[in-house]
Amino acid sequence: MSLRKAKIKDATEIFSILQQFALKELLLPRSLNSIYEHIRDFFVYEIDGKIVGVGSLHIYDENLAEIKSLAVKEDYHKNGIGKEIVNACLNEARELGVKKVFALTYVPQFFEKIGFKITDKSNFPQKVWMECIHCVKFNDCKEVPVVIEL
Ligand SMILES: CC(=O)SCCNC(=O)CCNC(=O)[C@H](O)C(C)(C)COP(=O)(O)OP(=O)(O)OC[C@H]1O[C@@H](n2cnc3c(N)ncnc32)[C@H](O)[C@@H]1OP(=O)(O)O
């Protein structure tokens, strides 16, 4: 078992895991191209050389970063893998000097267990005006914003 930064060769497997949950509308879909572009943001969790969990930290500025594209394969849920990936993202944010990390999620309870608090999306205008505005669910978004101060 190991958690590590992603490499280029992991991109298609990251895409495949995220796509499984996107098809169930548990995550917003993400293109393979976007994963290649942001491969340095990603962590992967491996068991016996097979990727079973993925997640990424996207930096906005010195004050703000976002946990994005977090998913653990269903057979491996509730083994602490999701929490470990989020904690790796938070540690990286701390090392970089970022002060606040947020996520938009359908599973706020999972993030609350890690110490995030529910907040308001208006606190993240960078996200809303750079990304949410282009999302097909912009006017009917059910994702809950959560945030943690580092
Ligand atoms: C920013 C985003 O990307 S949000 C999208 C998150 N991803 C998804 O919803 C995709 C589908 N879901 C998943 O991949 C997984 O269920 C995840 C990532 C949400 C959780 O991963 P797991 O590895 O199962 O979580 P992990 O075992 O680390 O759980 C940590 C704690 O949260 C709890 N937890 C896990 N999932 C949930 C949930 N859906 N609701 C409430 N609590 C939860 C666990 O019971 C555990 O609690 P404990 O510390 O008291 O034992």
Short mmCIF file of C-alpha atoms and ligand atoms in Angstrom, two decimals:
data_model
loop_
_atom_site.label_atom_id
_atom_site.label_comp_id
_atom_site.label_asym_id
_atom_site.label_seq_id
_atom_site.Cartn_x
_atom_site.Cartn_y
_atom_site.Cartn_z
CA MET A 1 0.00 0.00 0.00
CA SER A 2 1.37 3.42 -0.82
CA LEU A 3 0.36 6.98 -1.47
CA ARG A 4 2.43 8.92 -3.99
CA LYS A 5 2.33 11.79 -6.43
CA ALA A 6 0.92 10.81 -9.81
CA LYS A 7 3.04 10.24 -12.88
CA ILE A 8 2.09 10.75 -16.52
CA LYS A 9 1.55 6.99 -16.94
CA ASP A 10 -1.22 7.15 -14.29
CA ALA A 11 -3.42 9.61 -16.21
CA THR A 12 -5.59 7.07 -18.04
CA GLU A 13 -6.25 5.08 -14.86
CA ILE A 14 -7.07 8.29 -12.94
CA PHE A 15 -9.48 9.18 -15.75
CA SER A 16 -11.09 5.75 -15.65
CA ILE A 17 -11.67 5.87 -11.86
CA LEU A 18 -13.10 9.41 -11.99
CA GLN A 19 -15.26 8.52 -14.97
CA GLN A 20 -16.90 5.61 -13.11
CA PHE A 21 -18.18 8.05 -10.47
CA ALA A 22 -18.95 10.81 -12.97
CA LEU A 23 -21.30 8.41 -14.79
CA LYS A 24 -23.15 7.94 -11.48
CA GLU A 25 -23.23 11.74 -11.09
CA LEU A 26 -21.22 11.53 -7.86
CA LEU A 27 -18.43 13.65 -9.38
CA LEU A 28 -18.41 16.22 -12.16
CA PRO A 29 -16.91 14.71 -15.34
CA ARG A 30 -13.29 15.55 -16.13
CA SER A 31 -11.57 15.09 -19.47
CA LEU A 32 -8.43 13.02 -19.94
CA ASN A 33 -6.78 16.13 -21.35
CA SER A 34 -7.52 18.08 -18.16
CA ILE A 35 -5.95 15.27 -16.12
CA TYR A 36 -2.78 15.41 -18.23
CA GLU A 37 -2.69 19.20 -17.85
CA HIS A 38 -3.02 18.96 -14.07
CA ILE A 39 -1.16 15.68 -13.46
CA ARG A 40 1.17 17.42 -10.97
CA ASP A 41 -1.87 18.18 -8.78
CA PHE A 42 -2.70 14.49 -8.32
CA PHE A 43 -1.97 11.90 -5.66
CA VAL A 44 -2.68 8.21 -6.23
CA TYR A 45 -3.12 5.46 -3.67
CA GLU A 46 -1.89 2.02 -4.77
CA ILE A 47 -2.50 -1.46 -3.45
CA ASP A 48 -0.37 -4.24 -4.95
CA GLY A 49 0.68 -1.89 -7.74
CA LYS A 50 -2.93 -1.09 -8.68
CA ILE A 51 -4.38 2.43 -8.29
CA VAL A 52 -7.47 2.30 -6.06
CA GLY A 53 -7.80 5.95 -5.04
CA VAL A 54 -7.06 9.37 -6.54
CA GLY A 55 -7.33 13.00 -5.51
CA SER A 56 -5.83 16.37 -6.35
CA LEU A 57 -4.91 19.74 -4.89
CA HIS A 58 -5.48 22.72 -7.18
CA ILE A 59 -3.84 26.01 -6.21
CA TYR A 60 -5.60 29.34 -6.81
CA ASP A 61 -3.33 31.76 -4.94
CA GLU A 62 -1.36 32.09 -1.70
CA ASN A 63 -4.56 32.01 0.32
CA LEU A 64 -6.58 29.37 -1.43
CA ALA A 65 -6.46 25.85 -2.84
CA GLU A 66 -9.12 23.27 -3.69
CA ILE A 67 -9.37 19.51 -3.24
CA LYS A 68 -10.66 18.20 -6.57
CA SER A 69 -11.39 14.88 -8.24
CA LEU A 70 -11.27 12.71 -5.13
CA ALA A 71 -12.41 9.11 -5.59
CA VAL A 72 -11.74 5.70 -4.12
CA LYS A 73 -12.83 2.52 -5.93
CA GLU A 74 -15.99 1.13 -4.31
CA ASP A 75 -14.43 -2.16 -3.14
CA TYR A 76 -11.94 -0.14 -1.08
CA HIS A 77 -14.31 2.34 0.59
CA LYS A 78 -14.23 2.88 4.37
CA ASN A 79 -10.60 1.81 4.75
CA GLY A 80 -9.24 5.29 5.44
CA ILE A 81 -7.91 5.75 1.88
CA GLY A 82 -9.97 8.86 1.05
CA LYS A 83 -8.93 10.47 4.32
CA GLU A 84 -5.27 9.67 3.64
CA ILE A 85 -5.45 11.26 0.17
CA VAL A 86 -7.12 14.41 1.56
CA ASN A 87 -4.52 14.64 4.35
CA ALA A 88 -1.72 14.36 1.77
CA CYS A 89 -3.30 17.26 -0.16
CA LEU A 90 -3.58 19.29 3.05
CA ASN A 91 0.06 18.57 3.95
CA GLU A 92 1.16 19.67 0.50
CA ALA A 93 -0.90 22.87 0.86
CA ARG A 94 0.73 23.54 4.26
CA GLU A 95 4.22 22.96 2.81
CA LEU A 96 3.45 25.38 -0.01
CA GLY A 97 2.21 27.97 2.48
CA VAL A 98 -1.43 28.01 1.36
CA LYS A 99 -3.73 29.20 4.14
CA LYS A 100 -7.13 27.76 3.25
CA VAL A 101 -8.35 24.67 1.38
CA PHE A 102 -11.91 24.16 0.18
CA ALA A 103 -13.89 21.52 -1.68
CA LEU A 104 -17.29 21.34 -3.35
CA THR A 105 -18.85 18.01 -2.55
CA TYR A 106 -21.93 15.82 -2.31
CA VAL A 107 -20.38 14.14 0.77
CA PRO A 108 -19.82 17.01 3.24
CA GLN A 109 -19.98 14.57 6.19
CA PHE A 110 -16.81 12.85 4.93
CA PHE A 111 -14.96 16.19 4.82
CA GLU A 112 -16.36 17.25 8.22
CA LYS A 113 -14.77 14.13 9.75
CA ILE A 114 -11.41 15.44 8.52
CA GLY A 115 -11.99 18.88 10.07
CA PHE A 116 -13.59 20.84 7.21
CA LYS A 117 -16.54 23.16 8.01
CA ILE A 118 -19.53 23.85 5.79
CA THR A 119 -19.31 27.33 4.29
CA ASP A 120 -20.74 29.48 1.51
CA LYS A 121 -19.71 29.33 -2.13
CA SER A 122 -19.57 33.12 -2.28
CA ASN A 123 -16.31 32.84 -0.28
CA PHE A 124 -14.65 31.37 -3.39
CA PRO A 125 -15.31 33.80 -6.24
CA GLN A 126 -12.22 32.47 -8.09
CA LYS A 127 -13.92 29.06 -8.38
CA VAL A 128 -17.35 30.44 -9.24
CA TRP A 129 -16.14 32.83 -11.95
CA MET A 130 -13.42 30.62 -13.43
CA GLU A 131 -15.18 27.25 -13.41
CA CYS A 132 -18.70 27.02 -11.97
CA ILE A 133 -19.97 29.56 -14.46
CA HIS A 134 -19.14 27.12 -17.30
CA CYS A 135 -20.74 24.12 -15.56
CA VAL A 136 -24.04 22.76 -16.89
CA LYS A 137 -25.24 22.54 -13.28
CA PHE A 138 -24.40 26.17 -12.50
CA ASN A 139 -28.03 27.15 -11.82
CA ASP A 140 -28.90 23.93 -10.02
CA CYS A 141 -25.73 23.10 -8.09
CA LYS A 142 -26.26 20.74 -5.16
CA GLU A 143 -22.61 20.53 -4.16
CA VAL A 144 -21.87 21.69 -0.62
CA PRO A 145 -18.86 23.98 -0.08
CA VAL A 146 -16.56 22.95 2.78
CA VAL A 147 -13.40 24.66 3.98
CA ILE A 148 -10.48 24.11 6.35
CA GLU A 149 -8.03 26.73 7.64
CA LEU A 150 -4.44 25.49 7.78
C1 LIG B 1 -13.87 17.40 -3.87
C2 LIG B 1 -14.41 16.16 -4.38
O1 LIG B 1 -13.85 15.54 -5.23
S1 LIG B 1 -15.82 15.63 -3.62
C3 LIG B 1 -16.13 14.05 -4.29
C4 LIG B 1 -15.81 12.96 -3.39
N1 LIG B 1 -15.87 11.71 -4.16
C5 LIG B 1 -16.99 10.98 -4.33
O2 LIG B 1 -18.06 11.28 -3.80
C6 LIG B 1 -16.84 9.77 -5.22
C7 LIG B 1 -17.44 8.52 -4.59
N2 LIG B 1 -17.01 8.33 -3.22
C8 LIG B 1 -15.75 7.96 -2.88
O3 LIG B 1 -14.87 7.81 -3.73
C9 LIG B 1 -15.47 7.72 -1.41
O4 LIG B 1 -16.67 7.31 -0.79
C10 LIG B 1 -14.91 8.95 -0.66
C11 LIG B 1 -13.71 9.53 -1.38
C12 LIG B 1 -15.99 10.04 -0.52
C13 LIG B 1 -14.50 8.49 0.75
O5 LIG B 1 -13.42 7.59 0.63
P1 LIG B 1 -13.15 6.43 1.70
O6 LIG B 1 -11.80 5.90 1.47
O7 LIG B 1 -14.28 5.47 1.69
O8 LIG B 1 -13.23 7.28 3.06
P2 LIG B 1 -12.44 6.96 4.42
O9 LIG B 1 -12.48 5.50 4.67
O10 LIG B 1 -11.12 7.62 4.40
O11 LIG B 1 -13.39 7.71 5.45
C14 LIG B 1 -12.93 8.64 6.43
C15 LIG B 1 -14.09 8.88 7.39
O12 LIG B 1 -15.21 9.42 6.66
C16 LIG B 1 -16.35 8.56 6.78
N3 LIG B 1 -17.02 8.51 5.48
C17 LIG B 1 -16.56 7.96 4.33
N4 LIG B 1 -17.46 8.12 3.35
C18 LIG B 1 -18.49 8.80 3.90
C19 LIG B 1 -19.72 9.27 3.38
N5 LIG B 1 -20.07 9.06 2.10
N6 LIG B 1 -20.54 9.93 4.22
C20 LIG B 1 -20.20 10.15 5.50
N7 LIG B 1 -19.04 9.73 6.06
C21 LIG B 1 -18.21 9.06 5.26
C22 LIG B 1 -15.78 7.20 7.16
O13 LIG B 1 -16.73 6.41 7.85
C23 LIG B 1 -14.60 7.59 8.03
O14 LIG B 1 -15.07 7.92 9.33
P3 LIG B 1 -14.23 7.54 10.65
O15 LIG B 1 -12.95 8.36 10.56
O16 LIG B 1 -15.12 7.95 11.76
O17 LIG B 1 -13.97 6.07 10.58
#
